[in-house]
Coordinates of C-alpha atoms in Angstrom, one line a residue:
Chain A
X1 CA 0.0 0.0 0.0
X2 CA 1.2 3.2 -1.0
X3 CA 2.0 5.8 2.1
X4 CA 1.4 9.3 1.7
X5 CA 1.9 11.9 4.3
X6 CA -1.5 12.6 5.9
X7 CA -0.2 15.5 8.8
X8 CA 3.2 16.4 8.9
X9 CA 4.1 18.8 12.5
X10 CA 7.7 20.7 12.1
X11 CA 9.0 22.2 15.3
X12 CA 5.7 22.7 16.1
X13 CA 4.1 24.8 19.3
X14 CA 1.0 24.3 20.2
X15 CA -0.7 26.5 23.5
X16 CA -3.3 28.6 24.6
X17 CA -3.3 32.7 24.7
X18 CA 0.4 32.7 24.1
X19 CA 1.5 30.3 26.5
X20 CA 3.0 27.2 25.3
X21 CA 1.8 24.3 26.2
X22 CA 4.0 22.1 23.9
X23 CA 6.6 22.6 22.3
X24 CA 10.1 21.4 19.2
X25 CA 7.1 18.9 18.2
X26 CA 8.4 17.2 14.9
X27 CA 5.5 14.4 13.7
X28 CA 4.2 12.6 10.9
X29 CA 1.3 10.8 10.3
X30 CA 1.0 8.6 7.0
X31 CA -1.7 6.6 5.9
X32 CA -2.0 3.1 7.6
X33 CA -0.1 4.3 11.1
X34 CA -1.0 3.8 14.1
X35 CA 0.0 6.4 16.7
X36 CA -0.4 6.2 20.2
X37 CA 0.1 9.6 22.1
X38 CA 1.0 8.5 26.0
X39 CA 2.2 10.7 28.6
X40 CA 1.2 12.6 32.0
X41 CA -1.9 14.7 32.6
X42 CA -1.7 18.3 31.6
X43 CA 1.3 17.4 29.6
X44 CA -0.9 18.7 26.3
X45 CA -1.8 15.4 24.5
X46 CA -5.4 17.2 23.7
X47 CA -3.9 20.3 22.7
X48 CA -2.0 18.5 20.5
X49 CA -5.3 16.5 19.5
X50 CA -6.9 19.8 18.5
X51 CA -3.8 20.8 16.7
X52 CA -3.9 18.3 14.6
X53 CA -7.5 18.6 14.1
X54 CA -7.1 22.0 12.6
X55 CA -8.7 23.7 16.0
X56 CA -5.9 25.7 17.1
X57 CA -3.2 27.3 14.9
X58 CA 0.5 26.9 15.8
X59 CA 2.4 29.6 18.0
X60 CA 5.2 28.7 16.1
X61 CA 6.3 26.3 12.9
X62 CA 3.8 24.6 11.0
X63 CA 0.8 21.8 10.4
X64 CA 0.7 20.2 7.2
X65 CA -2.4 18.3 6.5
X66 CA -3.2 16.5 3.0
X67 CA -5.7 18.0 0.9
X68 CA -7.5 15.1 1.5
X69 CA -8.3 16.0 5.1
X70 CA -9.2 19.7 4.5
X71 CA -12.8 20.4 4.6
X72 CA -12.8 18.7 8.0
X73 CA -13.1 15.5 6.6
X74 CA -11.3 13.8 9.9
X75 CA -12.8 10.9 11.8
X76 CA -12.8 12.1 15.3
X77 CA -13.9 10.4 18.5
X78 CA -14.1 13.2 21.3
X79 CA -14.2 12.3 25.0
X80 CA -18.0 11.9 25.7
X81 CA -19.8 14.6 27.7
X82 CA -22.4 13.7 30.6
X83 CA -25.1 15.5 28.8
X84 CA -24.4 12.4 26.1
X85 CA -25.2 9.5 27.9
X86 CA -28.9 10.4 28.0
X87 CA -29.3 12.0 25.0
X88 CA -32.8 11.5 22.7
X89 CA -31.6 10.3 19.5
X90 CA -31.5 7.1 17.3
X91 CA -28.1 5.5 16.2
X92 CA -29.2 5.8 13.1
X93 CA -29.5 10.2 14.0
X94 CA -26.4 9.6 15.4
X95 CA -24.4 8.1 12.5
X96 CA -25.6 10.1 10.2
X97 CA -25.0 13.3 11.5
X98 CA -21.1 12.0 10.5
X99 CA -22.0 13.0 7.0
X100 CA -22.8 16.0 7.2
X101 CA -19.5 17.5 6.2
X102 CA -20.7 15.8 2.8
X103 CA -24.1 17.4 2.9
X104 CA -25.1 21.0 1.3
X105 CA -28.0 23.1 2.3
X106 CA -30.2 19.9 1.7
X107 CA -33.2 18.8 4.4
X108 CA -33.0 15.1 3.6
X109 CA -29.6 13.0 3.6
X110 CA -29.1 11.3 0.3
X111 CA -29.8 7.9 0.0
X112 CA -25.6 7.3 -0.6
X113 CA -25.5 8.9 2.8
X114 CA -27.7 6.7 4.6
X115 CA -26.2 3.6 2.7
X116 CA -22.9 5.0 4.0
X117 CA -24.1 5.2 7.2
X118 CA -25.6 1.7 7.5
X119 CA -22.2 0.3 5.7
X120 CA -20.4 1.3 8.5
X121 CA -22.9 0.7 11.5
X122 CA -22.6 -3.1 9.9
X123 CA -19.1 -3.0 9.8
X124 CA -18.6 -2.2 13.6
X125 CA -21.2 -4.7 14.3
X126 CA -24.2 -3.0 15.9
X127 CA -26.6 -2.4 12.4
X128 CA -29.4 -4.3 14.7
X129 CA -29.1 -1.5 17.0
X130 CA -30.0 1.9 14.3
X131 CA -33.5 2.3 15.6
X132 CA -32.2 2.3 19.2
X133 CA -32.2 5.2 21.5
X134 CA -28.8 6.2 21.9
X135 CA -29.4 6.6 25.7
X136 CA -30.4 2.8 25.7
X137 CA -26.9 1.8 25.0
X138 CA -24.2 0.2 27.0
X139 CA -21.2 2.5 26.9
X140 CA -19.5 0.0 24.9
X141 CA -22.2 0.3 22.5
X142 CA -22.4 4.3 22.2
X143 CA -18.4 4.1 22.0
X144 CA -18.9 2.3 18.6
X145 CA -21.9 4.1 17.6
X146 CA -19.6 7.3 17.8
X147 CA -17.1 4.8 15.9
X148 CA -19.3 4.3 13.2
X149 CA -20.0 8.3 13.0
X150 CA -16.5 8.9 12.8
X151 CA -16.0 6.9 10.0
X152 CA -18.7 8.5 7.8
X153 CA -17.1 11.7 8.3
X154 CA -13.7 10.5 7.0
X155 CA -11.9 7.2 5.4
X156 CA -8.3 8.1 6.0
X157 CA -7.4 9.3 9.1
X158 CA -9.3 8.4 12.9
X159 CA -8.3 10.5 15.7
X160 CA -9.4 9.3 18.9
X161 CA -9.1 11.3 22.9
X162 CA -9.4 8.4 25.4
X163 CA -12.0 6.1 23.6
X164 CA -12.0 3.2 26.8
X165 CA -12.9 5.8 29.3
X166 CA -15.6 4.5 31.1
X167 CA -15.6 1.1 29.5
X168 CA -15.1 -2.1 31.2
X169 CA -12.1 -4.0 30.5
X170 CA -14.0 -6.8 27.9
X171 CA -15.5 -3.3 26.2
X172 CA -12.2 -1.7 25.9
X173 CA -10.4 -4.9 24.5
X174 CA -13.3 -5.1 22.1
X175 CA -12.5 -1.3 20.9
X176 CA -9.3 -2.1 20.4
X177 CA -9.8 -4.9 18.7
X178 CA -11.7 -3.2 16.1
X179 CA -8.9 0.0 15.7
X180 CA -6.7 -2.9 14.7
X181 CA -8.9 -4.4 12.5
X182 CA -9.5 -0.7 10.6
X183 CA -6.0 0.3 10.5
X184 CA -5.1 -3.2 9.1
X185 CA -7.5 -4.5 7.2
X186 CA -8.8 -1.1 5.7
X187 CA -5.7 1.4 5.8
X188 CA -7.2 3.8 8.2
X189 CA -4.6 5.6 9.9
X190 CA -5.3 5.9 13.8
X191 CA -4.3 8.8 16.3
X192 CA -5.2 7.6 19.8
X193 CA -4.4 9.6 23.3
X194 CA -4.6 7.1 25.5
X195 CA -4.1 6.1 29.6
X196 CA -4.3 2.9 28.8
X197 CA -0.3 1.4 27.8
X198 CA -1.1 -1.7 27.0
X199 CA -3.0 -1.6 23.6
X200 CA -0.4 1.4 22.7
X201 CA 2.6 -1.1 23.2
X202 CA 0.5 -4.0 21.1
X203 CA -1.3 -2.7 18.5
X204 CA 0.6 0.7 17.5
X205 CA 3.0 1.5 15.5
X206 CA 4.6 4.3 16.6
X207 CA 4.3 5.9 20.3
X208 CA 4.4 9.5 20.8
X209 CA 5.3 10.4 24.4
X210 CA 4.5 13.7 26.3
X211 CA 5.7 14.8 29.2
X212 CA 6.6 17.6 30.9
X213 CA 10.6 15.9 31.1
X214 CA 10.5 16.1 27.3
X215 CA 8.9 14.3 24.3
X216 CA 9.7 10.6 22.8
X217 CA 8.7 9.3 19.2
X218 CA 9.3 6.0 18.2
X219 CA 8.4 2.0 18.1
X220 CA 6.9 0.7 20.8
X221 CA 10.5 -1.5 21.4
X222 CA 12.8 2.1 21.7
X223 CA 9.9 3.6 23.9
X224 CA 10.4 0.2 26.7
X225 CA 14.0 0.7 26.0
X226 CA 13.9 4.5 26.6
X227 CA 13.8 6.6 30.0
X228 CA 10.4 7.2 29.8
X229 CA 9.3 3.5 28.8
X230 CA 11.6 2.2 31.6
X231 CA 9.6 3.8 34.3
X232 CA 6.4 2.5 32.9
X233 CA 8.1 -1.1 32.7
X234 CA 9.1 -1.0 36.4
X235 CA 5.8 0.3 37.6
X236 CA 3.4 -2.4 35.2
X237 CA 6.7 -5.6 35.7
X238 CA 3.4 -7.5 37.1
X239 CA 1.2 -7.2 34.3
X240 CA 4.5 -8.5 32.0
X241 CA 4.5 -11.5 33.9
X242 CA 0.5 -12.3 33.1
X243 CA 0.9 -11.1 29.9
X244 CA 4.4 -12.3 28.6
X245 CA 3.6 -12.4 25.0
X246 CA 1.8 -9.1 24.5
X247 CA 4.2 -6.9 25.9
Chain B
X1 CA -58.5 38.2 42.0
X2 CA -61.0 39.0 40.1
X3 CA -61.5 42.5 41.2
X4 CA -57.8 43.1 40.4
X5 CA -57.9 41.9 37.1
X6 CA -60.6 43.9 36.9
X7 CA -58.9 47.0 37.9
X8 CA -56.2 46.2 35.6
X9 CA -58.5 45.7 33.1
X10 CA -59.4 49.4 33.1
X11 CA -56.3 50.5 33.8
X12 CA -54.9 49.0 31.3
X13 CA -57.1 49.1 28.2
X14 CA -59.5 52.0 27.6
X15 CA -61.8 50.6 24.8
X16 CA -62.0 47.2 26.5
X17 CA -63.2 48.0 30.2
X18 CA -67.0 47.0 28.7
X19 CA -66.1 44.1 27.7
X20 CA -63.7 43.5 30.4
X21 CA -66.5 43.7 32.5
X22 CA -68.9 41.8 30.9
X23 CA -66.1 38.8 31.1
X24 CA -66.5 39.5 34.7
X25 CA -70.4 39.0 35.2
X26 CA -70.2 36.6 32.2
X27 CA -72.6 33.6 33.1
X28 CA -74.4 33.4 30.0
X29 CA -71.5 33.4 27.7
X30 CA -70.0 29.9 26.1
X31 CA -66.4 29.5 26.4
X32 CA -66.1 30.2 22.5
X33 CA -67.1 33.9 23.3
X34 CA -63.8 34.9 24.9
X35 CA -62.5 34.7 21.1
X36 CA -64.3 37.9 20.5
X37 CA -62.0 40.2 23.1
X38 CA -59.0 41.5 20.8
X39 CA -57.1 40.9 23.7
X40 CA -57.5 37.7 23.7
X41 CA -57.1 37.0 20.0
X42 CA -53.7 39.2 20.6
X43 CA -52.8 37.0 23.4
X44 CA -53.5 33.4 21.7
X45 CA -51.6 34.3 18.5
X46 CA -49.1 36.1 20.6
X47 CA -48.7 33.3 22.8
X48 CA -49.3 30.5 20.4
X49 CA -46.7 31.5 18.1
X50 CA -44.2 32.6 21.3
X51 CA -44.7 29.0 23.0
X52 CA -44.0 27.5 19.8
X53 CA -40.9 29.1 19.4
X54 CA -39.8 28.9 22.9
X55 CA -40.7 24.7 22.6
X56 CA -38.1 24.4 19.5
X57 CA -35.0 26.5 20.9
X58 CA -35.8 24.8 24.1
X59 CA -35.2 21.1 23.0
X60 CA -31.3 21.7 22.1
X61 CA -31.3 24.2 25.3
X62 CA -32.4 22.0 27.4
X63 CA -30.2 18.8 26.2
X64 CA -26.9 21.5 26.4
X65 CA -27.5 21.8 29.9
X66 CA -28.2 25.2 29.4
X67 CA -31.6 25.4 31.1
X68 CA -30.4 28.1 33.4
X69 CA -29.5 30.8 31.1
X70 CA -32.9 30.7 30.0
X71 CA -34.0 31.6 33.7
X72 CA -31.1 33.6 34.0
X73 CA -32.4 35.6 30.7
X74 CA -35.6 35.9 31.8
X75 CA -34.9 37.5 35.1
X76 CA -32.7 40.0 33.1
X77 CA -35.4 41.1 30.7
X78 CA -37.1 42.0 34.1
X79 CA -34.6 44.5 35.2
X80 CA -34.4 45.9 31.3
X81 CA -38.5 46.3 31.5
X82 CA -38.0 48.1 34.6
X83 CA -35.5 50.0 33.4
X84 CA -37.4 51.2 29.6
X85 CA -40.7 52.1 32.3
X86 CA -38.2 54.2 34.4
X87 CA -36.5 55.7 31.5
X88 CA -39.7 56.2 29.6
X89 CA -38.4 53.9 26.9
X90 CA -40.8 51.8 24.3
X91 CA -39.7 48.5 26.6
X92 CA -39.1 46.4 23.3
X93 CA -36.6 48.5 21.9
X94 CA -35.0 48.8 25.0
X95 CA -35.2 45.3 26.1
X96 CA -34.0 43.1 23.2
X97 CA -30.6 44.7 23.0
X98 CA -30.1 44.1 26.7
X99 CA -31.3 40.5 26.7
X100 CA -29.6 39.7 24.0
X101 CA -26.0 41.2 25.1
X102 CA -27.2 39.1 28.5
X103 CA -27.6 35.8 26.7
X104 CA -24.0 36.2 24.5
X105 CA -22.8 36.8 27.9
X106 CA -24.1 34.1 29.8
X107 CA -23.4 31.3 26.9
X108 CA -19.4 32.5 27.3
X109 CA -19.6 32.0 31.0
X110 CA -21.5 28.7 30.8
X111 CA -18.9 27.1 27.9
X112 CA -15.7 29.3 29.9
X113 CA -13.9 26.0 32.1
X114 CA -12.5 29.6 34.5
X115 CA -16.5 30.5 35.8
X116 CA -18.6 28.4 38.2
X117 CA -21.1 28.9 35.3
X118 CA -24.4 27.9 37.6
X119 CA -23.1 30.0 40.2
X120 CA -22.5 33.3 37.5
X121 CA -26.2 32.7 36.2
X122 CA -27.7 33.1 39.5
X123 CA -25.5 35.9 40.6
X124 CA -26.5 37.9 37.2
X125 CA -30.3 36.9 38.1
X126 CA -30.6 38.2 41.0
X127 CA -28.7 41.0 40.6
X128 CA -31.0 42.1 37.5
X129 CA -34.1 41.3 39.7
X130 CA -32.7 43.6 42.5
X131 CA -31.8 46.4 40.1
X132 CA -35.7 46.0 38.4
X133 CA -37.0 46.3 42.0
X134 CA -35.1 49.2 42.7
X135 CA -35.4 50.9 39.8
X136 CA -39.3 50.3 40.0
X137 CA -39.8 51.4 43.8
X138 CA -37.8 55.0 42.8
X139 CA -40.2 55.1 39.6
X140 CA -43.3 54.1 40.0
X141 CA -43.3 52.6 43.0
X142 CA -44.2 49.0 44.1
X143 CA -47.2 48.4 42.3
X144 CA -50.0 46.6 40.2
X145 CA -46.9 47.3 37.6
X146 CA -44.0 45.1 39.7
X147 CA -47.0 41.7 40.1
X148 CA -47.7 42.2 36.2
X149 CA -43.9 42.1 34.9
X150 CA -43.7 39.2 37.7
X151 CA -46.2 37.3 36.8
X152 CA -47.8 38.4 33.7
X153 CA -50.8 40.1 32.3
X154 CA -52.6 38.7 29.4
X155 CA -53.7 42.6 28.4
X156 CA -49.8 43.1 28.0
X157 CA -49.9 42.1 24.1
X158 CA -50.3 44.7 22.0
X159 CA -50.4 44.5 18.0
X160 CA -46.7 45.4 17.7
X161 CA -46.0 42.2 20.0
X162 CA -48.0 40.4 18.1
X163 CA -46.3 41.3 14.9
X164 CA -43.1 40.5 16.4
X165 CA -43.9 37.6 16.6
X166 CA -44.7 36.6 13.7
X167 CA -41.8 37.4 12.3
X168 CA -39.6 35.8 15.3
X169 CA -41.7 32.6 14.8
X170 CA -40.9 32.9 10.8
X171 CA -36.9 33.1 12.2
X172 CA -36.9 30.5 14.1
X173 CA -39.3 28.2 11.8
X174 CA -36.6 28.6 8.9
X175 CA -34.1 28.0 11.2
X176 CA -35.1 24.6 12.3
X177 CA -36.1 23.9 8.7
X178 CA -32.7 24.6 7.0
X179 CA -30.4 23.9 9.8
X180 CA -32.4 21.2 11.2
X181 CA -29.5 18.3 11.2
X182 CA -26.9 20.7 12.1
X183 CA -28.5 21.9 15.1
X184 CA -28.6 18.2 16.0
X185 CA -24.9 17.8 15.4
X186 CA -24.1 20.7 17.3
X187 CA -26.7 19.9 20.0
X188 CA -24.9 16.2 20.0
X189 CA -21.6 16.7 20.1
X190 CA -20.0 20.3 20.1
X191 CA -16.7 18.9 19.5
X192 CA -17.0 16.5 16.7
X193 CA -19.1 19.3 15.0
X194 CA -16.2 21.5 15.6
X195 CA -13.6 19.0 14.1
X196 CA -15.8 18.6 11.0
X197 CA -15.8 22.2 10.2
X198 CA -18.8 23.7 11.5
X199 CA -19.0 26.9 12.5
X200 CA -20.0 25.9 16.1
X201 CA -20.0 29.2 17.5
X202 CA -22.5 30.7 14.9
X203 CA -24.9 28.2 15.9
X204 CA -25.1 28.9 19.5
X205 CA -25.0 33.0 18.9
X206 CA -28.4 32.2 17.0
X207 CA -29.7 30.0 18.9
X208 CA -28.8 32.5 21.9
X209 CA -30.4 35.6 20.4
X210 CA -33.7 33.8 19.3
X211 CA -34.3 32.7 22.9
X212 CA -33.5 36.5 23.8
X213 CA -36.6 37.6 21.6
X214 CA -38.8 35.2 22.6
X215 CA -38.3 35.4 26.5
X216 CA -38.5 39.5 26.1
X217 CA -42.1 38.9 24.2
X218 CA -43.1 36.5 25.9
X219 CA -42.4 37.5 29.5
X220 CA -44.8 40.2 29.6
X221 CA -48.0 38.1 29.3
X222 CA -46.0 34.6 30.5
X223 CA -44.1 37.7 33.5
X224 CA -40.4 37.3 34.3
X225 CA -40.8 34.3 36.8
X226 CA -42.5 31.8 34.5
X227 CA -41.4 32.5 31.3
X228 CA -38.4 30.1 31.4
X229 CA -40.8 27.5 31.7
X230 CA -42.0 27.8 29.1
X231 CA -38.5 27.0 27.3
X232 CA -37.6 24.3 30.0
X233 CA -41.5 22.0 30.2
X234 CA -42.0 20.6 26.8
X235 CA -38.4 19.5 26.2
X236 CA -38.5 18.0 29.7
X237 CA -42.0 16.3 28.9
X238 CA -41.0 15.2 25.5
X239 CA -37.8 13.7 26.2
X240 CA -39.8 11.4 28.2
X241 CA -42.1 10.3 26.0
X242 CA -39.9 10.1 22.9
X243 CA -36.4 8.4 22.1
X244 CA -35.6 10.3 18.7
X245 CA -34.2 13.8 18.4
X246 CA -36.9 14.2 15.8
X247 CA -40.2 12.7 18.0
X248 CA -39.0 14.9 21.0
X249 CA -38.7 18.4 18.9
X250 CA -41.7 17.8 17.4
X251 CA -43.5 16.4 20.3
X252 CA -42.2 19.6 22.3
X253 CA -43.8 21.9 19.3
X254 CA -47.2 20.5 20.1
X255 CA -47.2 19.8 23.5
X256 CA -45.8 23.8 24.1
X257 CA -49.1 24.8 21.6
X258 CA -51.4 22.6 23.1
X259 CA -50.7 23.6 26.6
X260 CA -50.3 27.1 25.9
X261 CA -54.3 27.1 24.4
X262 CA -55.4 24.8 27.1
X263 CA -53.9 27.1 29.9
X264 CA -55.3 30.2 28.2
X265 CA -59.1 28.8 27.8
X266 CA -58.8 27.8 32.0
X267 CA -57.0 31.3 33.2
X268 CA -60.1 32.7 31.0
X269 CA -62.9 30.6 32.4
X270 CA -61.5 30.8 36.4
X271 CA -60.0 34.3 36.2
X272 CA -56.8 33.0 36.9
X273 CA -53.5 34.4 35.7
X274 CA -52.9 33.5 32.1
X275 CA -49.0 32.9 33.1
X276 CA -49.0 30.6 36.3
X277 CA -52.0 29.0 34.5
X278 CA -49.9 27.7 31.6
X279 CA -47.0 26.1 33.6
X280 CA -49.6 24.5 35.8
X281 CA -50.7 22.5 33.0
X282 CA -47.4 22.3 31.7
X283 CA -46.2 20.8 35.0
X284 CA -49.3 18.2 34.9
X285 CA -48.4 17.2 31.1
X286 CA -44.9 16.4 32.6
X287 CA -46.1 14.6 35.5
X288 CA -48.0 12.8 33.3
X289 CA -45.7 11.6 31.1
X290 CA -43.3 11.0 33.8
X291 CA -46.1 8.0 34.9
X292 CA -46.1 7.3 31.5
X293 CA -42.3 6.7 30.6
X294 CA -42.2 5.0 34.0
X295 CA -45.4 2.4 33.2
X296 CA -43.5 1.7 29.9
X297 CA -39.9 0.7 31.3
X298 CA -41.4 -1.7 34.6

């Protein structure tokens, strides 16, 4: 598969009103990766998340994004709000409102819309569920409901803020189990901020670490070899030794 | 209560006192007669048309957790009515800038992580309620005037009102029409809406400035106290009842209407204020669907 450059970050500074927040960022994200973005809380991993979503313009050097991903046409799975969980809407609302990016001045959605929209609510498994209220759903559920959304908005790039939050651990493995299968199977590259070091050390490609000690990019092997890795290895030693062949 | 109204009917509207009166001593009269008082055919298009409007903005207010700028507004149009009396003022003109500067500034501080939003909206409504009261005991002074911005008066519609709105309830019609699965995205998820190019921002300024108009006209007949019920009830009551975004925006259109004609005919047959009349059967529609959603899920 070819790989083309989908965002590219040089020296990049990302903060709020002036004051940095992150800084000397050098990234890129090509079609088919899979980047974790690990590291401390307050350290700036959703600045950098709304960086690369176009939200926020650089204090200093420069975000390149492919033509293909102008016009907001980015998959994005936000944290979910507590107004969410009980909100009055069908999946099938829900899923479609991902393509609206596509959609002029219309009332109706096209009938390619909706097609889209039921292609991908099959492919993540829960097309029984479109006439469902979206407030009847286990978290699980609503996590790949907003999945499936996502995906109608975009079929290159997925950028996820802490998708398992809130999920139990069978959930969560699920989740990740279909991010592999997308990235793999279908190309899509995935951006993931994430707690959770486990599926970044597995599944990604590439880890992106932020801390306020400095930043680290680079296989998930360099980042358990590297400073910041090493901690993480000596505080999770216990999980290694139930899960030998993951790590 | 009936003397008062009766007193306010005179006060209030010259040509009507007759009539007024006659309402009074009216034993002989059918329900259908009251159509035939101007002020009441100014107050049910008036009101229809205003409860409409407020039903619609209401349903993505409501789910936005902003249900207390709406009260917050309302207790500011208060103080600007109070203000337009004292400063001899036409109080629509005067009002709708105010309230609407109110509700650009309330939707910063309720989406601003640095304010204790709740805690902002009910500092800036009772500050505009003191200020109104103030203003209104130095004017005027505390009376018949202070209970009918309060609580409403449903002589306070005149034709101007009513044209207003019209024209608001054309606004916010085309709005919903045009915008209709936009205002769902943005009422869903602020953030993916953001990421996919919308113009978040633009959405809430309107939706802020239509719910400005319709609490100024409404207040006067609804008064300051109840209004925001009127933005708050058939979202509440629809979301019960409903499970799609579409059932409960439509479901809050009619049930806001239905109420609003229903509380209108009662406050006319018992002499009972118009405003406190309409969120009394608002409340029991609630209640009742309440029973309802709770039958359905045992």
């Amino acid at each position: 598969m070819e790989h083309t450059d989908l965002i590219v970050c040089r020296d990049l500074s990302l903060g709020y009103e002036g004051h940095s927040v992150l800084s000397g960022l050098n990234l890129r994200v090509r079609s088919g990766d899979y980047l974790c973005v690990v590291g401390d809380n307050g350290s700036g991993k959703s600045t950098l998340l709304r960086g690369l979503l176009g939200l926020l313009p650089p204090l200093s050097g420069t975000i390149q994004r492919a033509a293909e991903l102008e016009r907001g046409a980015v998959g994005y799975l936000p944290q979910q709000t507590k107004a969410q969980r009980d909100f009055p809407a069908t999946v099938e609302e829900v899923v479609l409102s991902g393509c609206l990016n596509q959609k002029g001045l219309r009332f109706f959605y096209t009938a390619a819309q909706r097609s889209r929209a039921l292609m991908n609510l099959g492919k993540l498994g829960v097309l029984e569920l479109r006439g469902k209220s979206y407030r009847d759903l286990s978290g699980g559920q609503q996590q790949r409901v907003l999945l499936a959304r996502a995906l109608c908005a975009a079929s290159r790039l997925l950028i996820l803020d802490e998708p398992v939050t809130g999920l139990d651990p069978a959930a969560a493995q699920d989740l990740y189990k279909t991010l592999n299968y997308l990235n793999r199977k279908e190309g899509m590259a995935v951006v993931m901020v994430t707690h959770d070091l486990h599926p970044a050390l597995r599944d990604a490609g590439t880890v992106l670490h932020i801390g306020h000690g400095g930043t680290f990019l680079g296989t998930p092997a360099e980042y358990l070899a590297s400073p910041y890795g090493r901690r993480f290895k000596e505080a999770g030693s216990f999980l290694e030794r139930k899960e030998p062949k993951e790590l | 209560m009936k003397e008062k109204n009766q007193k306010n009917f005179s006060a209030l509207c010259g040509l009507e006192i007759n009539q007024a009166e006659a309402t009074a001593t009216r034993c002989h009269m059918s329900l259908l007669d009251m159509f035939a008082f101007p002020f009441i055919q100014r107050a049910l298009i008036a009101g229809v048309l205003v409860s409409l409007c407020a039903a619609l903005l209401g349903v993505p207010l409501v789910l936005k957790r902003y249900s207390m700028i709406g009260d917050g507004l309302s207790h500011v149009s208060f103080g600007a009515l109070a203000m337009a009396v004292a400063l001899g003022f036409t109080p629509l003109y005067f009002s709708i800038p105010v309230v609407v500067a109110a509700a650009f500034l309330l939707l910063r501080v309720a989406d601003s992580p640095r304010w204790n939003s709740d805690a902002a909206i009910a500092v800036v409504s009772a500050s505009s309620l003191a200020l109104g009261v103030l203003v209104i005991s130095k004017t005027s002074g505390m009376t018949t005037d202070v209970d009918n911005y309060m609580f409403g008066s449903v002589l306070a519609m005149s034709k101007a009102d009513v044209a207003l709105s019209v024209v608001l309830c054309a606004a916010v019609l085309t709005l919903f029409l045009l915008f209709y699965h936009r205002i769902f995205a943005v009422t869903f998820d602020e953030s993916f809406s953001r990421a996919t190019g919308m113009r978040v921002e633009r959405y809430n300024a309107l939706l802020a400035i239509l719910t400005a108009l319709t609490i100024v006209l409404g207040m006067r007949m609804m008064g300051a106290m109840l209004i925001s019920s009127l933005v708050i009830f058939p979202a509440l009551t629809a979301m019960r009842i409903f499970r799609s975004f579409r059932g409960v925006t439509l479901c809050a259109a009619v049930t806001s209407v239905a109420c609003f004609c229903v509380g209108l005919t009662v406050s006319f047959a018992w002499s009972t204020p118009v405003g406190a009349t309409v969120v009394t059967v608002n409340l029991a529609l609630f209640l009742l669907a309440c029973g309802a959603s709770a039958l359905r899920r045992r």
